[in-house]
PDB file of C-alpha atoms and ligand atoms in Angstrom:
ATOM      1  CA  UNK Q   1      61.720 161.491  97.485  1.00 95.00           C
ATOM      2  CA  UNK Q   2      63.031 160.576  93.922  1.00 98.00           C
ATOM      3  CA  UNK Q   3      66.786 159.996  92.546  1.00 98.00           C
ATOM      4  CA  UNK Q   4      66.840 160.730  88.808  1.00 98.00           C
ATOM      5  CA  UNK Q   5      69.567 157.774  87.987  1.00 98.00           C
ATOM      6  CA  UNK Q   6      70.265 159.344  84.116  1.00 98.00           C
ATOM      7  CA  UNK Q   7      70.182 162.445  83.446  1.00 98.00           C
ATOM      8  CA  UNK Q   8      72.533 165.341  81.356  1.00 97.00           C
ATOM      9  CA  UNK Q   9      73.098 168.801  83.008  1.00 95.00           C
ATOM     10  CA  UNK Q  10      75.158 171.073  80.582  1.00 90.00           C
ATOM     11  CA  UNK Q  11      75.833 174.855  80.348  1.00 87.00           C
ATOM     12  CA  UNK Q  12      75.224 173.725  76.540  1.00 89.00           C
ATOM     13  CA  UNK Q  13      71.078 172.933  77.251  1.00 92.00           C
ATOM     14  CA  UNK Q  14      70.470 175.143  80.388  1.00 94.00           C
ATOM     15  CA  UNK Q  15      70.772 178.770  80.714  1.00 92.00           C
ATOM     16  CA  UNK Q  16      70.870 178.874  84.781  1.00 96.00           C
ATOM     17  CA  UNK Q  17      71.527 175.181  85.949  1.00 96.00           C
ATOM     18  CA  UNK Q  18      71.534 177.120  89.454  1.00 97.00           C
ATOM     19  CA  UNK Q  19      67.510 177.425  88.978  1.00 97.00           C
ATOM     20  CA  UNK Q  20      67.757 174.054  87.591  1.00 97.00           C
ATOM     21  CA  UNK Q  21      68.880 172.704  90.963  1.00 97.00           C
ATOM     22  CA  UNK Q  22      66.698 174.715  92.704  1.00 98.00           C
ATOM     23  CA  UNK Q  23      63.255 173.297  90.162  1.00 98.00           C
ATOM     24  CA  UNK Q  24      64.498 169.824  90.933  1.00 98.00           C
ATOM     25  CA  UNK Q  25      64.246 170.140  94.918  1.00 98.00           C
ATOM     26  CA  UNK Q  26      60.828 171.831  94.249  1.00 98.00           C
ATOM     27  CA  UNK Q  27      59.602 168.847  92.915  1.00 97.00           C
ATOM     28  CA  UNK Q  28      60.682 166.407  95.203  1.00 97.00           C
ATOM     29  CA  UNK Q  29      63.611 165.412  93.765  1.00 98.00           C
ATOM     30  CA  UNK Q  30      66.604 164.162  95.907  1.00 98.00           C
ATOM     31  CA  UNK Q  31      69.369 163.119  93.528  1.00 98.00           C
ATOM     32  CA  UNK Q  32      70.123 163.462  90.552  1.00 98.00           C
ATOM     33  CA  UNK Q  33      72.533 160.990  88.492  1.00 98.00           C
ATOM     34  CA  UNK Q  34      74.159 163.210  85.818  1.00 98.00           C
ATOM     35  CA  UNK Q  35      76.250 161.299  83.261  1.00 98.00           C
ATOM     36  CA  UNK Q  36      79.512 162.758  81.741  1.00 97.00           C
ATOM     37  CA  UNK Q  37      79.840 161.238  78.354  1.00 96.00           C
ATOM     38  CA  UNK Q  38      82.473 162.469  76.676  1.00 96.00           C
ATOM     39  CA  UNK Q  39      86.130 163.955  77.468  1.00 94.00           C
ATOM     40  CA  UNK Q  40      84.749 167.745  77.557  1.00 93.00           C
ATOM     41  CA  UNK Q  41      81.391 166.405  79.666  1.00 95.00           C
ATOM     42  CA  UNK Q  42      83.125 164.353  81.991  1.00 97.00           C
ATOM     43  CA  UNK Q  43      85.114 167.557  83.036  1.00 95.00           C
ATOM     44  CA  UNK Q  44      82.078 169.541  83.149  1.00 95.00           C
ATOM     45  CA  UNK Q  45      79.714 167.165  85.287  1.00 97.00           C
ATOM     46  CA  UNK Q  46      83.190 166.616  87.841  1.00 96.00           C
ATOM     47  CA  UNK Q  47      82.645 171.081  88.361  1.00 96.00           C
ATOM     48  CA  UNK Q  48      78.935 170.354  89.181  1.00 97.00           C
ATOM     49  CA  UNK Q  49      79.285 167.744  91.661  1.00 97.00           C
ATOM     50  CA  UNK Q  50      81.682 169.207  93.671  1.00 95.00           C
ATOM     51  CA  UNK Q  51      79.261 172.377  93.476  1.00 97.00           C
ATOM     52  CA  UNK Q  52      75.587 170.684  93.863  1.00 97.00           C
ATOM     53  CA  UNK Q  53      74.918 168.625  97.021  1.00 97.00           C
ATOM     54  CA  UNK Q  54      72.017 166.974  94.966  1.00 98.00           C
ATOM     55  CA  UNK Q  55      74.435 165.684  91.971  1.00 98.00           C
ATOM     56  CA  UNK Q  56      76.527 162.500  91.820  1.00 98.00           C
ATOM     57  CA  UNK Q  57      77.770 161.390  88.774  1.00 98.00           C
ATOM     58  CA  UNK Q  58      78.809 158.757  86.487  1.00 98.00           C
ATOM     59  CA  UNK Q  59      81.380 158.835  83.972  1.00 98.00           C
ATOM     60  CA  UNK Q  60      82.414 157.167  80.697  1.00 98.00           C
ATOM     61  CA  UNK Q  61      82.259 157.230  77.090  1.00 98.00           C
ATOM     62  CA  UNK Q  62      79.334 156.762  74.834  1.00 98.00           C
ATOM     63  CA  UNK Q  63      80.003 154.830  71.888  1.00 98.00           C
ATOM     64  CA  UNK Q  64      79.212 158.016  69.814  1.00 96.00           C
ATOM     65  CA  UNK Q  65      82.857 158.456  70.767  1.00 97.00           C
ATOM     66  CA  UNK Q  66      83.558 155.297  69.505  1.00 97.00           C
ATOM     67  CA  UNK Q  67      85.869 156.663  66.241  1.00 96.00           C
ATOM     68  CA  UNK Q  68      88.000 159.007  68.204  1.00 97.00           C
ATOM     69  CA  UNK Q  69      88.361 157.431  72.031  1.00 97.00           C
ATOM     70  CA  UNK Q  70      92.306 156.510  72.756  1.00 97.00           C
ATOM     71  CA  UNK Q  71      93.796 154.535  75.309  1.00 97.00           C
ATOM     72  CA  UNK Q  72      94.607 157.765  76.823  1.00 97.00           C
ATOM     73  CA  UNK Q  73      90.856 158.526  77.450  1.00 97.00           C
ATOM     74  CA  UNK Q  74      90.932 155.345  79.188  1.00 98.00           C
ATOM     75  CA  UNK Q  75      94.254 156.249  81.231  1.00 98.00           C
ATOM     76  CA  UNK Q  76      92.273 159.832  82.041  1.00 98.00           C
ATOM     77  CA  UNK Q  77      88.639 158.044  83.084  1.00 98.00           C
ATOM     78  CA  UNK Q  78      90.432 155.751  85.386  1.00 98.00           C
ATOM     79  CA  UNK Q  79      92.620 158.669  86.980  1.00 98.00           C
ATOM     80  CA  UNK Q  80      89.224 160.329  88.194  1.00 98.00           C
ATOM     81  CA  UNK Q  81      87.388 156.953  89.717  1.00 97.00           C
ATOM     82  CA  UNK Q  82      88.769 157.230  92.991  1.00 94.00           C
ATOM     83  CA  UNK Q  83      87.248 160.680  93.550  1.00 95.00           C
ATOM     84  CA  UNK Q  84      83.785 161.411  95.173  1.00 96.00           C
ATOM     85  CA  UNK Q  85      80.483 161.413  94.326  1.00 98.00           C
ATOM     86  CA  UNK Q  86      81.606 159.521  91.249  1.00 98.00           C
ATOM     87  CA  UNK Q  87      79.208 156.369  91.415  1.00 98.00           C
ATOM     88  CA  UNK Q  88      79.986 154.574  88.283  1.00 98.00           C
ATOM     89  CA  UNK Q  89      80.658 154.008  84.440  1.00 98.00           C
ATOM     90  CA  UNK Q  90      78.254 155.727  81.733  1.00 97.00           C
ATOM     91  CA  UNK Q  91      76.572 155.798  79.926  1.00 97.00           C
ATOM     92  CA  UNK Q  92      78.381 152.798  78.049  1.00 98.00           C
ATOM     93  CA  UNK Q  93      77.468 150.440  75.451  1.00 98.00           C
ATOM     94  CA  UNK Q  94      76.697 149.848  71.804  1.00 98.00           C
ATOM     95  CA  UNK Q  95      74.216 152.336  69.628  1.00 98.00           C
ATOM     96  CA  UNK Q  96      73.629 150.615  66.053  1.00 98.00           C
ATOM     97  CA  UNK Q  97      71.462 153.174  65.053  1.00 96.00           C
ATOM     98  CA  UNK Q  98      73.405 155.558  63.118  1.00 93.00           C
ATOM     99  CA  UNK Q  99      75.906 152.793  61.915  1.00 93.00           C
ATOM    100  CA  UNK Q 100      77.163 149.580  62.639  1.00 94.00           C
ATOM    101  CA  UNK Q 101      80.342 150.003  60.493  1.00 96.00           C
ATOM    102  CA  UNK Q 102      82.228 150.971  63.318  1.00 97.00           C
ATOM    103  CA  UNK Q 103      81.264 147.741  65.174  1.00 98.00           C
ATOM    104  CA  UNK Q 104      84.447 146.434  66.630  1.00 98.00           C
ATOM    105  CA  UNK Q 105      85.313 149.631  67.964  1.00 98.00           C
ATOM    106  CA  UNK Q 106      82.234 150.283  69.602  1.00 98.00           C
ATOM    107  CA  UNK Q 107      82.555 147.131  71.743  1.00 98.00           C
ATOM    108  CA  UNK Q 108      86.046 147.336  72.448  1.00 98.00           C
ATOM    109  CA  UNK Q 109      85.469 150.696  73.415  1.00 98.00           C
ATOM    110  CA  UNK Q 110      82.730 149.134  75.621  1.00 98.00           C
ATOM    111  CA  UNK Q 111      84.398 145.869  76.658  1.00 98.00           C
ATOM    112  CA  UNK Q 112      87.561 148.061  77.714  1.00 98.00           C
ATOM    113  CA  UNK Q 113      85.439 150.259  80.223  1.00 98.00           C
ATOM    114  CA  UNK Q 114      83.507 147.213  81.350  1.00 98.00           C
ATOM    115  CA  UNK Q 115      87.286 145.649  82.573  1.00 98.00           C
ATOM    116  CA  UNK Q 116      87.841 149.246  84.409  1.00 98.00           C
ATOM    117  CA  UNK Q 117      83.917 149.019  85.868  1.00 98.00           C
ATOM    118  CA  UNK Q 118      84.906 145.221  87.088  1.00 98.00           C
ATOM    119  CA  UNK Q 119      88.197 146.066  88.195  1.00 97.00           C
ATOM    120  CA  UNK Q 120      86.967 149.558  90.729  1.00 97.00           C
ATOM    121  CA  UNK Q 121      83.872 147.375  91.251  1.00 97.00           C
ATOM    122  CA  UNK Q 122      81.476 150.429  90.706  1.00 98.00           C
ATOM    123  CA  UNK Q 123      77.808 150.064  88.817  1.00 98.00           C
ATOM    124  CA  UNK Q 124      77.827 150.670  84.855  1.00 98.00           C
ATOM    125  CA  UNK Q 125      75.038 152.559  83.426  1.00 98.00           C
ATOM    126  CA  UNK Q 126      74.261 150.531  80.052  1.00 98.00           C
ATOM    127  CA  UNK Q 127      73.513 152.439  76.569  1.00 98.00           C
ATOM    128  CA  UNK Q 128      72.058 150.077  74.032  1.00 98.00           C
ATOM    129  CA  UNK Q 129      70.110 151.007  70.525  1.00 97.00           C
ATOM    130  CA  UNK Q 130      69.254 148.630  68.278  1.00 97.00           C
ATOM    131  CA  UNK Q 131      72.097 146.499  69.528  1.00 98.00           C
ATOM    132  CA  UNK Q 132      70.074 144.256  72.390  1.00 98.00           C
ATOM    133  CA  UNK Q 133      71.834 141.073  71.150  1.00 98.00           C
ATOM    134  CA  UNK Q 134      75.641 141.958  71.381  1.00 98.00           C
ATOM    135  CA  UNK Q 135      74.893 144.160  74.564  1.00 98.00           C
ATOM    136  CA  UNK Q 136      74.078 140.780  76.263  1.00 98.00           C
ATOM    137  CA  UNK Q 137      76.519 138.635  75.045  1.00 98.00           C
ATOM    138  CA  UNK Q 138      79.039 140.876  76.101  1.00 98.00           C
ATOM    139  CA  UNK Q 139      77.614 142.061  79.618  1.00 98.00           C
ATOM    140  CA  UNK Q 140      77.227 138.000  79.886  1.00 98.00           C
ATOM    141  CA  UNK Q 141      80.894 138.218  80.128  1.00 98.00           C
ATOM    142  CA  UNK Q 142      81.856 140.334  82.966  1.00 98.00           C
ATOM    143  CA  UNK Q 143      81.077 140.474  86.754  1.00 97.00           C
ATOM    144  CA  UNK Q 144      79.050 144.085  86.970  1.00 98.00           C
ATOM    145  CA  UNK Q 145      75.794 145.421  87.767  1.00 98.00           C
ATOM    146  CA  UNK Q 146      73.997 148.494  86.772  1.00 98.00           C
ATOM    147  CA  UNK Q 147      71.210 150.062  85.044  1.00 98.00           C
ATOM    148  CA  UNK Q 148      69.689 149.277  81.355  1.00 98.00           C
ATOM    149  CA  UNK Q 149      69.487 153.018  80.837  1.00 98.00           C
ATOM    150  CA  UNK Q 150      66.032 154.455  78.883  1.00 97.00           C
ATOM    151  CA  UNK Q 151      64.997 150.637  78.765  1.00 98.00           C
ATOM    152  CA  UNK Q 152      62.265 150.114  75.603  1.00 96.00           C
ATOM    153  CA  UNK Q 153      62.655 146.400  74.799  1.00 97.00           C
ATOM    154  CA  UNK Q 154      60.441 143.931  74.655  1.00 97.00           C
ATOM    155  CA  UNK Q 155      59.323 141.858  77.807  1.00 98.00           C
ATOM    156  CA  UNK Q 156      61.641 139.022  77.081  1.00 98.00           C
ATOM    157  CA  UNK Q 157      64.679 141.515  76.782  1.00 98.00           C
ATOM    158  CA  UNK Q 158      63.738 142.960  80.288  1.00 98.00           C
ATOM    159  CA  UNK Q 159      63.509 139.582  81.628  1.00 98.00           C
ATOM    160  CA  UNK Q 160      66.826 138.639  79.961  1.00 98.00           C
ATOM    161  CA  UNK Q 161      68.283 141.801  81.844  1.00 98.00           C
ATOM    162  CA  UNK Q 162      66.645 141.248  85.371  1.00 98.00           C
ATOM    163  CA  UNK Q 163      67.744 137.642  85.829  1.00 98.00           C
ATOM    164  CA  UNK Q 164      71.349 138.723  85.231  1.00 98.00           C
ATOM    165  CA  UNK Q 165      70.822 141.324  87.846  1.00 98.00           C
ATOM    166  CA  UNK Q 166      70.374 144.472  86.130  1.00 98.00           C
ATOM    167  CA  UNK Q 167      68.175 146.866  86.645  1.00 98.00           C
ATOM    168  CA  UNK Q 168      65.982 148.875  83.907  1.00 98.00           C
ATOM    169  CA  UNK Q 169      65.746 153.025  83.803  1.00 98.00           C
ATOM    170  CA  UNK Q 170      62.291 153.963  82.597  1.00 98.00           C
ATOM    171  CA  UNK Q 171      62.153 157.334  81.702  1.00 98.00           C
ATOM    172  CA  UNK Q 172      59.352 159.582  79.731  1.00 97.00           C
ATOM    173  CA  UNK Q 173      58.841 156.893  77.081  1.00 97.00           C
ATOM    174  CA  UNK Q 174      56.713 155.088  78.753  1.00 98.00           C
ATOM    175  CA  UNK Q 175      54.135 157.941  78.771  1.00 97.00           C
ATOM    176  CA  UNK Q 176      54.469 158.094  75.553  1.00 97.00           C
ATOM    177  CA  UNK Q 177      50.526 157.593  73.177  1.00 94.00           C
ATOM    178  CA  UNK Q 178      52.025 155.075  71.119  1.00 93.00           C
ATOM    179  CA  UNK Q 179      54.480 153.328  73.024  1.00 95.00           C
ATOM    180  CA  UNK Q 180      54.708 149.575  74.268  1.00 96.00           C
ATOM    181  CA  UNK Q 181      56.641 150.531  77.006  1.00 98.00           C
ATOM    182  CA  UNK Q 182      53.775 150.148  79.611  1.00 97.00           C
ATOM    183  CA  UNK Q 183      52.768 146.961  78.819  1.00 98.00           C
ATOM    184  CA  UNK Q 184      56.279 145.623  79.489  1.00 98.00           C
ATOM    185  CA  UNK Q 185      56.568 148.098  82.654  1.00 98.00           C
ATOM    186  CA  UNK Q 186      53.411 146.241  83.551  1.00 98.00           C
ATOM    187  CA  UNK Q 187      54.804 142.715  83.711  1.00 98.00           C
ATOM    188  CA  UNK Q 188      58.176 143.734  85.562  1.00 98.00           C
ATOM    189  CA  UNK Q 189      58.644 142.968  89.370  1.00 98.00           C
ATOM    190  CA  UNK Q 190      59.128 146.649  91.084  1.00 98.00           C
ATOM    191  CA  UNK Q 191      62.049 145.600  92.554  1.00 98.00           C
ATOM    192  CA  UNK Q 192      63.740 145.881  88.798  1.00 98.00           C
ATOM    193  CA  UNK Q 193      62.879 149.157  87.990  1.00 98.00           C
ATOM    194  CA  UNK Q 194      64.405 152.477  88.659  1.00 98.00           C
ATOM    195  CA  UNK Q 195      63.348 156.307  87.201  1.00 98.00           C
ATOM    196  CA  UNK Q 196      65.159 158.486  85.343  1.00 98.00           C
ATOM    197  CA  UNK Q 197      65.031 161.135  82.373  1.00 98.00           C
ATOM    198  CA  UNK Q 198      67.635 161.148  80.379  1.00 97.00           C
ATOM    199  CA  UNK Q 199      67.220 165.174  80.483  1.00 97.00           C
ATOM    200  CA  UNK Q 200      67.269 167.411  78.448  1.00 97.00           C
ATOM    201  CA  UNK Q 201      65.556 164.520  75.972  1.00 95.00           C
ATOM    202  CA  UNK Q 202      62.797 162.015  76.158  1.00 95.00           C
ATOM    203  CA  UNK Q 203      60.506 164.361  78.011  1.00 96.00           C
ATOM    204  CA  UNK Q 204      57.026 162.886  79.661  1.00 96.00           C
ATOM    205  CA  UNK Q 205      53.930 163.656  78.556  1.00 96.00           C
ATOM    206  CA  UNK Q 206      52.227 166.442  79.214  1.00 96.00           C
ATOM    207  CA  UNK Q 207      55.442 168.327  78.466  1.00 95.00           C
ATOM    208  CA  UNK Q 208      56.589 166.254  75.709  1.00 95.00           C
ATOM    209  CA  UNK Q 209      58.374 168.527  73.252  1.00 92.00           C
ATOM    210  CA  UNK Q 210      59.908 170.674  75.431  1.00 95.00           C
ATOM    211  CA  UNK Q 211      63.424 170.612  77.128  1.00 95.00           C
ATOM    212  CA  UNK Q 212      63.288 167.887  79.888  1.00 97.00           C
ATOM    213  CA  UNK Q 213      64.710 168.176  83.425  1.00 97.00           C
ATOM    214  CA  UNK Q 214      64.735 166.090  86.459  1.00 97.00           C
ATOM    215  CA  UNK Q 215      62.045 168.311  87.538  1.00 97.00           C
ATOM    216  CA  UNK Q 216      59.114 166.134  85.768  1.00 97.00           C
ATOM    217  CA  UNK Q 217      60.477 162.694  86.416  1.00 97.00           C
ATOM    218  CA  UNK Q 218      56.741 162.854  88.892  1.00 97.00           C
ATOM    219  CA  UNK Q 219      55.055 162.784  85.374  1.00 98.00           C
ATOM    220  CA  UNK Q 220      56.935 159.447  84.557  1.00 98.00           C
ATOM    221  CA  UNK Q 221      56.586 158.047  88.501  1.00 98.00           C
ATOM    222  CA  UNK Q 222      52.901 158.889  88.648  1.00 98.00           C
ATOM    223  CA  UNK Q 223      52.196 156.873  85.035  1.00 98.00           C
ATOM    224  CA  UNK Q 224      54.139 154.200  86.515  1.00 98.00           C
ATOM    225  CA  UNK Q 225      52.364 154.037  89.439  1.00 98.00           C
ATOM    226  CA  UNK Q 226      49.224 154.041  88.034  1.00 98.00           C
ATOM    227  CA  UNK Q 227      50.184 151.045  85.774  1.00 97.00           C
ATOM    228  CA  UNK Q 228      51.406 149.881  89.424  1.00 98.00           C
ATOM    229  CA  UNK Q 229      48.384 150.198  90.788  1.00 98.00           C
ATOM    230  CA  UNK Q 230      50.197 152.052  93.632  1.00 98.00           C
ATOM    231  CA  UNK Q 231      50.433 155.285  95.223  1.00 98.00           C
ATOM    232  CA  UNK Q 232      53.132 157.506  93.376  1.00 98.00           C
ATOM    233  CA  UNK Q 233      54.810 157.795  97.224  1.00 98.00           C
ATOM    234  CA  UNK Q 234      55.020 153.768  97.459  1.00 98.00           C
ATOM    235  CA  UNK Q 235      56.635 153.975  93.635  1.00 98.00           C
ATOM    236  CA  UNK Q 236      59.429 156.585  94.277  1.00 98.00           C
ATOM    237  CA  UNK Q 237      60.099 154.914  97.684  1.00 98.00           C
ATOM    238  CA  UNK Q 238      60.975 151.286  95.726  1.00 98.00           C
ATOM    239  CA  UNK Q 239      62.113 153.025  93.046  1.00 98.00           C
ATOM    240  CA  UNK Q 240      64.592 155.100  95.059  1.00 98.00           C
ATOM    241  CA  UNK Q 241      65.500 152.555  97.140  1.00 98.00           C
ATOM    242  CA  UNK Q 242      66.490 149.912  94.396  1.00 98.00           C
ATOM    243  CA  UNK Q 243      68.677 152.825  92.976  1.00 98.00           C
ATOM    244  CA  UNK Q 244      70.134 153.355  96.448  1.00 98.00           C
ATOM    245  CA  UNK Q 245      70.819 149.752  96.793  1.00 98.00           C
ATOM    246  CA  UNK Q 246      73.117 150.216  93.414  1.00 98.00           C
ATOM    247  CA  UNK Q 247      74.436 153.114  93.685  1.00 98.00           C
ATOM    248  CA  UNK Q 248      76.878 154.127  96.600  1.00 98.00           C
ATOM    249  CA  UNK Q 249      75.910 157.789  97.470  1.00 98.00           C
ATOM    250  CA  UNK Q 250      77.917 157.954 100.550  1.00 96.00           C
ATOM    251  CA  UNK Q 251      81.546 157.493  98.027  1.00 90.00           C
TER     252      UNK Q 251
HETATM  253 NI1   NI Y   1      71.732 159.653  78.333  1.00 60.70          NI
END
């Protein structure tokens, strides 16, 4: 019933990913959408796709990698987009957070991977903290789709994002006490949004605190649907299909 578009699965934050899996299809959860981030996570989400039915994957390089990615990294991420279950580029983008003195090689880490999402035509999942302004400019610039992953911008950012086609992950954040989050969620067409976790971070409330998995994206789906004013079946039904209509889960 739901696809988890974002997520992280490592040995590194789960003991037994086997019970993992097994949690996940408990709770009604058909997909999952685990991102490979970095060289050594890349290689380890490729080992659990081709050993889950349930996980498909996305690859690329966060811009935490920004200071040490190569061309070669480049060379390597394109030698592994032809094989299956890999769905698209991420998470990519621009995080401003931590610094911004490492600006221009943030984006042309980002632009470059952008050229290799264009070029394979495959979905990018976007990364963006405290960086709205460039992330647009530059997305402005290329012909992709994807997903504004762990969206928690303002209304006018999501409605920047949706007319250029993109579509926005809301994860546990929006179930969040103090959070904005649902007033925006409130104002955005259903057709825009998808779920996701972002696991093992940014769990939902109740279980906020605690290591998140792809097993309480319902906690974030029945918020939403509530703010919907919609059964929670009706919401992962859009929801999954809009990510379905993205993502190409027959590759
Ligand atoms: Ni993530």
């Amino acid at each position: 019933m739901y696809i988890d578009t974002h997520c992280h699965l490592s040995r590194e934050d789960y003991d037994d990913i086997d019970k993992v899996i097994e949690e996940n299809k408990e709770a009604g959860v058909d997909k999952i959408v685990v991102s490979g981030c970095s060289r050594e996570s890349i290689e380890e989400v490729i080992s659990l796709k081709d050993k889950y039915d349930m996980v498909y994957v996305t690859i690329g390089y966060h811009p935490d990698n920004a200071d040490i990615a190569t061309k070669d990294d480049l060379d390597y991420l394109k030698s592994l987009l032809s094989e299956k279950k890999i769905i698209g580029i991420g998470e990519i983008g621009l995080d401003y957070y931590y610094t911004k003195e490492n600006r221009d090689k943030q984006i042309w880490l980002f632009e470059s991977q952008l050229k290799i999402a264009e070029s394979f035509n495959l979905p990018v999942v976007i990364h963006s903290r405290d960086a709205t302004m460039d992330t647009i400019n530059i997305l402005k610039k290329y012909k992709v789709k994807g997903i504004i992953h762990c969206f928690s911008g303002s209304l006018e950012t999501a409605n920047i994002y949706i007319k250029m086609g993109f579509l926005l992950g809301i994860g546990g954040v929006v179930t969040f006490k103090n959070s904005k989050l649902k007033d925006v969620v409130k104002e955005i067409p259903l057709s825009s949004i998808v779920l996701e976790t972002d696991s093992p971070y940014l769990t939902p409330v109740p279980y906020r605190g605690k290591v998140n998995s792809s097993k309480y994206l319902e906690y974030t789906a029945k918020f939403i649907s509530m703010i919907k004013n919609i059964s929670v079946l009706e919401l992962a039904e859009i929801t999954s299909k809009n990510a379905s209509s993205l993502f190409d889960f027959n590759r």
